[in-house]
C-alpha positions as a printed NumPy array, in Angstrom:
array([[ -25.83 ,  148.976, -173.47 ],
       [ -27.743,  151.852, -173.774],
       [ -31.153,  153.073, -173.157],
       [ -31.961,  156.989, -173.856],
       [ -34.29 ,  158.27 , -170.801],
       [ -38.248,  157.723, -171.842],
       [ -39.623,  157.475, -168.291],
       [ -42.98 ,  159.202, -167.566],
       [ -41.225,  161.6  , -164.894],
       [ -38.011,  162.531, -167.548],
       [ -38.374,  166.437, -167.589],
       [ -39.792,  167.355, -164.97 ],
       [ -39.092,  169.052, -162.468],
       [ -37.021,  168.245, -159.551],
       [ -38.746,  168.364, -156.14 ],
       [ -37.917,  170.947, -154.072],
       [ -36.38 ,  169.218, -150.966],
       [ -34.34 ,  168.141, -153.945],
       [ -33.744,  171.492, -155.418],
       [ -33.048,  172.835, -152.571],
       [ -30.043,  170.188, -151.021],
       [ -28.547,  170.878, -154.084],
       [ -28.79 ,  174.692, -154.554],
       [ -26.435,  176.74 , -155.579],
       [ -27.079,  177.814, -151.867],
       [ -26.506,  174.908, -150.503],
       [ -22.614,  174.28 , -152.325],
       [ -22.038,  177.527, -150.828],
       [ -22.217,  176.292, -147.412],
       [ -20.323,  173.323, -148.634],
       [ -17.38 ,  175.296, -149.75 ],
       [ -17.782,  177.434, -146.629],
       [ -17.1  ,  174.655, -144.06 ],
       [ -14.675,  173.076, -146.604],
       [ -12.538,  176.614, -146.405],
       [ -12.554,  176.116, -142.428],
       [  -9.907,  173.039, -143.192],
       [  -6.894,  173.513, -143.459],
       [  -6.069,  170.264, -145.453],
       [  -8.526,  171.563, -148.334],
       [  -7.316,  172.497, -151.768],
       [  -9.207,  172.427, -154.817],
       [  -8.908,  169.286, -156.608],
       [  -7.591,  170.217, -160.093],
       [  -9.498,  169.884, -163.784],
       [  -7.44 ,  168.375, -166.269],
       [  -8.217,  169.24 , -170.498],
       [  -7.558,  165.776, -172.285],
       [  -7.141,  168.11 , -175.977],
       [  -5.053,  164.781, -177.613],
       [  -8.165,  162.877, -176.574],
       [ -10.559,  165.423, -177.377],
       [  -9.073,  165.209, -180.941],
       [  -8.895,  161.596, -181.358],
       [ -12.888,  162.072, -180.592],
       [ -13.847,  164.534, -182.856],
       [ -14.843,  166.79 , -180.009],
       [ -13.867,  170.432, -179.172],
       [ -13.086,  169.057, -175.822],
       [ -12.378,  166.443, -172.881],
       [ -12.483,  168.078, -169.282],
       [ -11.821,  165.223, -166.153],
       [ -12.191,  166.831, -162.256],
       [  -9.647,  164.241, -161.148],
       [ -10.312,  163.841, -157.148],
       [  -7.586,  161.684, -157.023],
       [  -6.57 ,  164.749, -154.619],
       [  -9.534,  165.371, -152.13 ],
       [  -8.774,  165.92 , -148.926],
       [  -5.707,  163.21 , -148.48 ],
       [  -8.168,  159.907, -148.754],
       [  -8.294,  159.27 , -152.965],
       [ -11.564,  160.599, -153.517],
       [ -14.375,  162.213, -153.987],
       [ -16.69 ,  161.051, -151.394],
       [ -14.515,  162.736, -148.691],
       [ -16.465,  165.199, -149.969],
       [ -19.504,  163.885, -148.508],
       [ -19.169,  161.214, -145.472],
       [ -17.643,  163.755, -143.392],
       [ -19.474,  166.54 , -144.475],
       [ -22.498,  165.2  , -143.016],
       [ -20.293,  163.834, -139.899],
       [ -19.955,  167.778, -139.311],
       [ -22.71 ,  168.623, -139.777],
       [ -24.773,  166.334, -138.098],
       [ -22.584,  167.301, -134.558],
       [ -23.611,  170.427, -135.593],
       [ -27.229,  170.18 , -135.344],
       [ -26.915,  168.029, -132.268],
       [ -24.768,  170.788, -130.231],
       [ -27.399,  173.477, -131.25 ],
       [ -30.275,  171.126, -129.607],
       [ -28.332,  169.832, -126.489],
       [ -26.989,  173.572, -126.129],
       [ -29.882,  175.418, -127.019],
       [ -28.637,  178.211, -129.375],
       [ -26.816,  178.128, -132.556],
       [ -23.54 ,  176.429, -133.201],
       [ -21.081,  178.227, -135.572],
       [ -18.467,  174.909, -136.984],
       [ -15.609,  176.855, -135.871],
       [ -17.053,  175.724, -132.433],
       [ -16.123,  172.154, -132.934],
       [ -13.695,  171.785, -130.771],
       [ -14.795,  174.017, -128.142],
       [ -15.362,  171.574, -125.128],
       [ -18.802,  172.475, -124.679],
       [ -19.348,  170.886, -128.172],
       [ -16.422,  168.305, -127.611],
       [ -18.589,  166.453, -124.858],
       [ -21.393,  166.406, -127.228],
       [ -19.661,  165.211, -130.017],
       [ -17.634,  162.452, -127.999],
       [ -20.656,  161.111, -127.062],
       [ -22.271,  160.325, -131.188],
       [ -21.048,  157.205, -132.684],
       [ -21.221,  157.154, -135.782],
       [ -21.847,  153.94 , -138.435],
       [ -22.334,  153.465, -141.996],
       [ -21.479,  150.557, -144.618],
       [ -18.967,  151.015, -147.736],
       [ -16.957,  149.544, -150.362],
       [ -13.901,  151.606, -149.016],
       [ -14.09 ,  155.496, -149.821],
       [ -17.635,  156.396, -147.869],
       [ -16.177,  154.545, -144.693],
       [ -13.671,  156.17 , -145.007],
       [ -14.999,  159.987, -145.082],
       [ -16.978,  159.206, -142.508],
       [ -14.703,  157.771, -139.984],
       [ -12.575,  160.613, -141.121],
       [ -15.282,  163.276, -139.939],
       [ -15.427,  161.179, -137.102],
       [ -12.059,  161.564, -135.943],
       [ -11.635,  165.91 , -136.919],
       [ -15.256,  165.989, -134.161],
       [ -13.972,  163.9  , -131.771],
       [ -16.697,  161.563, -131.697],
       [ -16.746,  157.806, -132.401],
       [ -17.163,  155.458, -136.32 ],
       [ -18.229,  151.809, -136.508],
       [ -18.157,  150.633, -139.753],
       [ -19.471,  147.771, -141.883],
       [ -17.678,  146.12 , -144.761],
       [ -18.542,  143.308, -146.824],
       [ -16.845,  140.473, -148.086],
       [ -15.941,  142.241, -151.258],
       [ -13.616,  145.381, -150.125],
       [  -9.347,  144.591, -149.797],
       [  -7.632,  144.686, -146.866],
       [  -5.467,  147.381, -148.047],
       [  -9.068,  149.892, -148.002],
       [  -9.84 ,  148.284, -144.929],
       [  -6.531,  149.065, -143.169],
       [  -7.249,  152.997, -144.783],
       [ -10.415,  153.238, -142.252],
       [  -9.163,  151.744, -139.946],
       [  -6.163,  154.559, -139.764],
       [  -8.791,  157.175, -138.871],
       [  -9.823,  155.367, -135.881],
       [ -12.689,  153.339, -136.841],
       [ -13.841,  150.059, -135.281],
       [ -14.641,  147.376, -138.02 ],
       [ -17.423,  145.005, -138.086],
       [ -17.039,  142.419, -141.154],
       [ -20.312,  141.447, -142.936],
       [ -20.429,  138.329, -144.982],
       [ -22.254,  139.009, -148.706],
       [ -22.498,  141.867, -150.5  ],
       [ -22.223,  146.149, -150.247],
       [ -26.709,  145.759, -149.413],
       [ -25.805,  143.417, -147.361],
       [ -23.866,  145.127, -145.104],
       [ -26.201,  148.671, -145.533],
       [ -28.629,  146.152, -143.704],
       [ -26.525,  144.858, -141.193],
       [ -24.875,  148.253, -140.233],
       [ -28.752,  149.965, -140.137],
       [ -30.036,  147.26 , -137.641],
       [ -26.75 ,  147.289, -135.313],
       [ -26.88 ,  151.371, -135.392],
       [ -30.481,  150.973, -134.135],
       [ -29.826,  148.958, -131.729],
       [ -27.24 ,  150.712, -130.255],
       [ -28.843,  154.441, -130.572],
       [ -25.959,  155.278, -133.239],
       [ -26.187,  157.035, -136.04 ],
       [ -26.016,  156.284, -139.677],
       [ -24.846,  157.855, -142.429],
       [ -25.578,  156.007, -145.502],
       [ -24.876,  157.245, -148.991],
       [ -28.253,  155.625, -149.981],
       [ -31.315,  156.306, -148.966],
       [ -34.814,  153.733, -147.954],
       [ -38.131,  154.926, -147.452],
       [ -37.97 ,  157.089, -144.552],
       [ -34.593,  157.375, -144.012],
       [ -33.308,  160.395, -146.903],
       [ -32.364,  163.998, -144.548],
       [ -28.739,  162.451, -144.681],
       [ -28.388,  160.762, -147.313],
       [ -29.154,  164.107, -148.999],
       [ -26.14 ,  165.787, -146.943],
       [ -23.927,  163.346, -148.096],
       [ -25.317,  164.09 , -152.186],
       [ -24.384,  167.989, -150.775],
       [ -21.131,  167.843, -150.015],
       [ -20.301,  166.638, -153.563],
       [ -21.862,  169.662, -155.177],
       [ -18.539,  171.178, -154.053],
       [ -15.929,  169.749, -156.995],
       [ -18.785,  171.104, -159.284],
       [ -18.946,  174.672, -157.989],
       [ -14.892,  174.104, -158.749],
       [ -15.129,  172.649, -161.662],
       [ -17.257,  175.377, -163.354],
       [ -15.103,  177.866, -161.928],
       [ -12.184,  176.032, -163.937],
       [ -14.282,  175.954, -167.035],
       [ -13.919,  178.603, -169.648],
       [ -17.423,  177.619, -171.033],
       [ -19.689,  174.786, -169.359],
       [ -20.35 ,  171.486, -170.597],
       [ -22.273,  170.415, -173.085],
       [ -22.063,  167.113, -172.428],
       [ -21.337,  164.941, -169.018],
       [ -20.87 ,  161.555, -168.208],
       [ -20.857,  160.187, -164.075],
       [ -20.66 ,  156.714, -162.675],
       [ -23.095,  155.136, -160.61 ],
       [ -22.92 ,  152.549, -157.667],
       [ -26.597,  153.398, -156.068],
       [ -26.334,  156.724, -157.639],
       [ -25.227,  159.367, -155.273],
       [ -22.41 ,  161.306, -157.41 ],
       [ -24.479,  160.586, -160.667],
       [ -27.045,  162.26 , -159.025],
       [ -25.797,  165.222, -156.803],
       [ -23.793,  166.144, -160.464],
       [ -27.007,  165.904, -162.153],
       [ -29.192,  167.721, -160.304],
       [ -26.698,  170.567, -159.733],
       [ -26.209,  170.856, -162.716],
       [ -30.223,  171.122, -163.81 ],
       [ -30.606,  173.738, -160.757],
       [ -28.092,  175.531, -161.752],
       [ -28.396,  175.717, -165.601],
       [ -32.292,  174.957, -166.426],
       [ -33.674,  174.406, -169.863],
       [ -29.555,  175.26 , -170.777],
       [ -28.331,  172.192, -168.297],
       [ -25.665,  169.45 , -170.257],
       [ -26.648,  166.341, -171.604],
       [ -26.265,  163.862, -168.673],
       [ -25.397,  159.729, -169.197],
       [ -25.197,  157.244, -165.923],
       [ -22.576,  154.894, -166.63 ],
       [ -22.953,  151.648, -164.541],
       [ -21.443,  148.28 , -164.358],
       [ -22.841,  145.718, -166.463],
       [ -21.998,  143.534, -163.275],
       [ -23.565,  146.145, -161.008],
       [ -26.057,  147.949, -163.768],
       [ -28.86 ,  149.093, -160.211],
       [ -29.708,  151.742, -162.669],
       [ -29.62 ,  150.901, -165.867],
       [ -31.757,  147.748, -164.784],
       [ -34.226,  150.612, -163.095],
       [ -34.213,  152.344, -166.04 ],
       [ -35.302,  149.434, -168.438],
       [ -38.401,  148.606, -166.14 ],
       [ -39.416,  151.986, -165.147],
       [ -38.614,  152.146, -161.657],
       [ -36.465,  151.484, -158.744],
       [ -35.272,  147.555, -159.303],
       [ -32.421,  145.317, -157.6  ],
       [ -30.413,  143.606, -159.325],
       [ -29.207,  139.627, -158.836],
       [ -25.609,  139.456, -157.676],
       [ -23.382,  138.179, -159.638],
       [ -19.74 ,  137.587, -160.701],
       [ -17.982,  140.477, -158.131],
       [ -17.043,  143.8  , -160.64 ],
       [ -13.108,  144.723, -160.689],
       [ -15.17 ,  148.48 , -160.112],
       [ -15.632,  147.732, -156.539],
       [ -16.623,  151.337, -155.722],
       [ -19.347,  150.515, -157.78 ],
       [ -20.514,  147.515, -156.636],
       [ -23.613,  147.989, -155.393],
       [ -26.992,  146.05 , -156.285],
       [ -29.587,  149.01 , -155.018],
       [ -30.348,  152.521, -156.037],
       [ -30.785,  155.239, -153.703],
       [ -34.109,  156.147, -153.727],
       [ -33.364,  160.124, -153.708],
       [ -30.534,  159.291, -156.543],
       [ -33.521,  157.334, -158.695],
       [ -36.222,  160.414, -158.027],
       [ -33.768,  163.005, -159.423],
       [ -31.954,  161.074, -162.054],
       [ -35.247,  159.907, -163.153],
       [ -36.03 ,  163.458, -164.099],
       [ -32.838,  164.93 , -165.27 ],
       [ -30.678,  161.932, -166.99 ],
       [ -30.949,  162.234, -170.47 ],
       [ -29.362,  158.308, -171.264],
       [ -28.875,  155.461, -168.77 ],
       [ -25.917,  153.085, -169.618],
       [ -22.963,  149.988, -168.914],
       [ -19.776,  149.727, -169.429],
       [ -17.971,  146.483, -169.25 ],
       [ -14.971,  145.434, -166.912],
       [ -12.251,  145.836, -170.357],
       [ -13.467,  149.461, -170.463],
       [ -12.591,  149.908, -166.658],
       [  -8.997,  148.309, -167.124],
       [  -8.565,  149.655, -170.884],
       [  -8.981,  153.298, -169.3  ],
       [  -7.374,  153.312, -166.422],
       [  -4.526,  152.612, -168.973],
       [  -5.014,  155.054, -171.297],
       [  -4.829,  157.649, -168.295],
       [  -1.514,  156.728, -167.1  ],
       [  -0.232,  156.996, -170.646],
       [  -1.291,  159.635, -172.513],
       [  -1.248,  161.137, -176.263],
       [   0.888,  164.188, -176.319],
       [   0.2  ,  166.636, -174.566],
       [  -2.714,  164.889, -172.122],
       [  -1.344,  164.957, -168.858],
       [  -1.15 ,  161.461, -166.578],
       [  -3.534,  160.785, -164.479],
       [  -3.176,  158.203, -161.629],
       [  -7.289,  156.513, -161.761],
       [  -8.304,  153.375, -159.713],
       [ -10.785,  151.338, -160.371],
       [ -13.823,  152.582, -160.369],
       [ -12.799,  155.849, -161.324],
       [ -12.463,  156.671, -164.68 ],
       [ -15.567,  154.811, -165.403],
       [ -17.613,  158.036, -166.602],
       [ -14.483,  158.343, -169.116],
       [ -15.438,  154.809, -170.653],
       [ -18.794,  155.563, -171.422],
       [ -17.583,  158.357, -172.537],
       [ -15.562,  156.54 , -175.148],
       [ -18.254,  154.253, -176.034],
       [ -20.624,  156.163, -177.075],
       [ -18.647,  158.511, -178.847],
       [ -16.856,  155.728, -180.576],
       [ -20.475,  154.268, -181.846],
       [ -22.112,  157.37 , -185.161],
       [ -25.681,  156.246, -183.693],
       [ -25.159,  156.75 , -180.125],
       [ -23.243,  160.148, -180.854],
       [ -26.459,  161.872, -183.157],
       [ -28.875,  160.22 , -180.562],
       [ -26.624,  162.594, -177.419],
       [ -25.953,  165.348, -180.184],
       [ -22.09 ,  164.969, -179.921],
       [ -20.232,  166.654, -181.915],
       [ -17.062,  169.013, -183.153],
       [ -18.486,  171.643, -180.738],
       [ -19.305,  169.539, -177.558],
       [ -17.419,  170.178, -175.012],
       [ -17.963,  166.89 , -172.153],
       [ -17.033,  166.638, -168.796],
       [ -16.167,  163.51 , -167.192],
       [ -14.944,  162.836, -162.986],
       [ -12.496,  160.891, -161.989],
       [ -14.007,  159.648, -158.817],
       [ -10.689,  158.697, -157.843],
       [  -7.076,  158.017, -157.71 ],
       [  -5.041,  154.802, -156.661],
       [  -7.266,  153.513, -153.052],
       [  -5.579,  150.671, -153.404],
       [  -2.313,  150.878, -155.096],
       [  -1.111,  146.946, -154.746],
       [  -3.843,  146.843, -157.172],
       [  -3.781,  149.459, -159.312],
       [  -0.31 ,  148.432, -160.094],
       [  -1.112,  144.955, -161.162],
       [  -3.776,  146.631, -163.142],
       [  -1.598,  149.256, -165.097],
       [   1.621,  147.739, -164.757],
       [   3.329,  150.949, -163.228],
       [   2.874,  152.254, -159.731],
       [   0.322,  155.198, -159.042],
       [   3.984,  157.258, -157.801],
       [   5.416,  156.493, -161.154],
       [   2.301,  157.613, -163.213],
       [   1.654,  161.139, -160.915],
       [   5.082,  161.708, -161.79 ],
       [   5.069,  161.422, -165.889],
       [   6.224,  164.757, -167.08 ],
       [   3.424,  166.07 , -169.941],
       [   4.676,  165.312, -173.223],
       [   4.186,  169.436, -175.526],
       [   3.681,  168.689, -179.309]])
């Protein structure tokens, strides 16, 4: 399903607080923090010339977040960045002076961090990021996981020293439970979704994602003309669309939000003209996107700067995993998890439909940017869906010709 943005807010400027959160200056601050980490490396941007030729496009470019900070997901940029920022801010409040992130190893700052506990709900990747950030600063973490989170993903979170709390129900149930328990215990919730009265910390999480955009735009010879990004609650989609709108203004790329059909909270919100919660039905294989209610801040941004909203089916997600694992000709092999290639799946659906191509202005001159948001964060499931191990795909030599 495809829906052009006809909302009353479409085309209006971002609110000042959202524009500041996703500004070039904010993105530079994120990159400065990352530069202090010995495990940080910019992730690769892959050109897919064979696929672009097949689709009749000038270029298709994939930012591969499967290599991000050892977590295998773009989420490594958000939760851990927010935790570090929150510790610095608390240290400044307690010490009555400015605190540089370089001081995080100082005893007086470590003592403050050690007294802090960070909690969140997760489908898997965000929880790992929060737990990683807490371990980096010497704080505690408590991560709430719902019934659909696989044991492999839970084990990966626990490996960072997090306490795991299992919650019956869906991701949205775990969000509510995390907020309740953290409030009762005086812990800090680091959520990647927003609700009424809770926007600042999810804003920091979204701000963390801008680093991948700064990297990608430096890696491209020309800016993209079109961008397709997948959405759960909408954080990465809104961070991308909002940052591009701030950076390019009226010359920004056309932007499409891609939802799983079984958890299409942003598509249905666009259809209804307001944020809505969708009913929980059969789980989607796109586990990192299985969210049934949009982030209010993400919606506020996307309603203004997303050109369209669309959905893809279960088989589309699996097909694109396999297509990236077994590329044609000069295209590189890319390890993409169940949710990682959903933006590309959206592009494939649009590019093969003449009416949708025309609606979005996709032509032989178009340069399309997508984000592989995760690698094989559940290797066993990846191998079952692709028929190859993630290691075998990652080690595939490129064919030239």
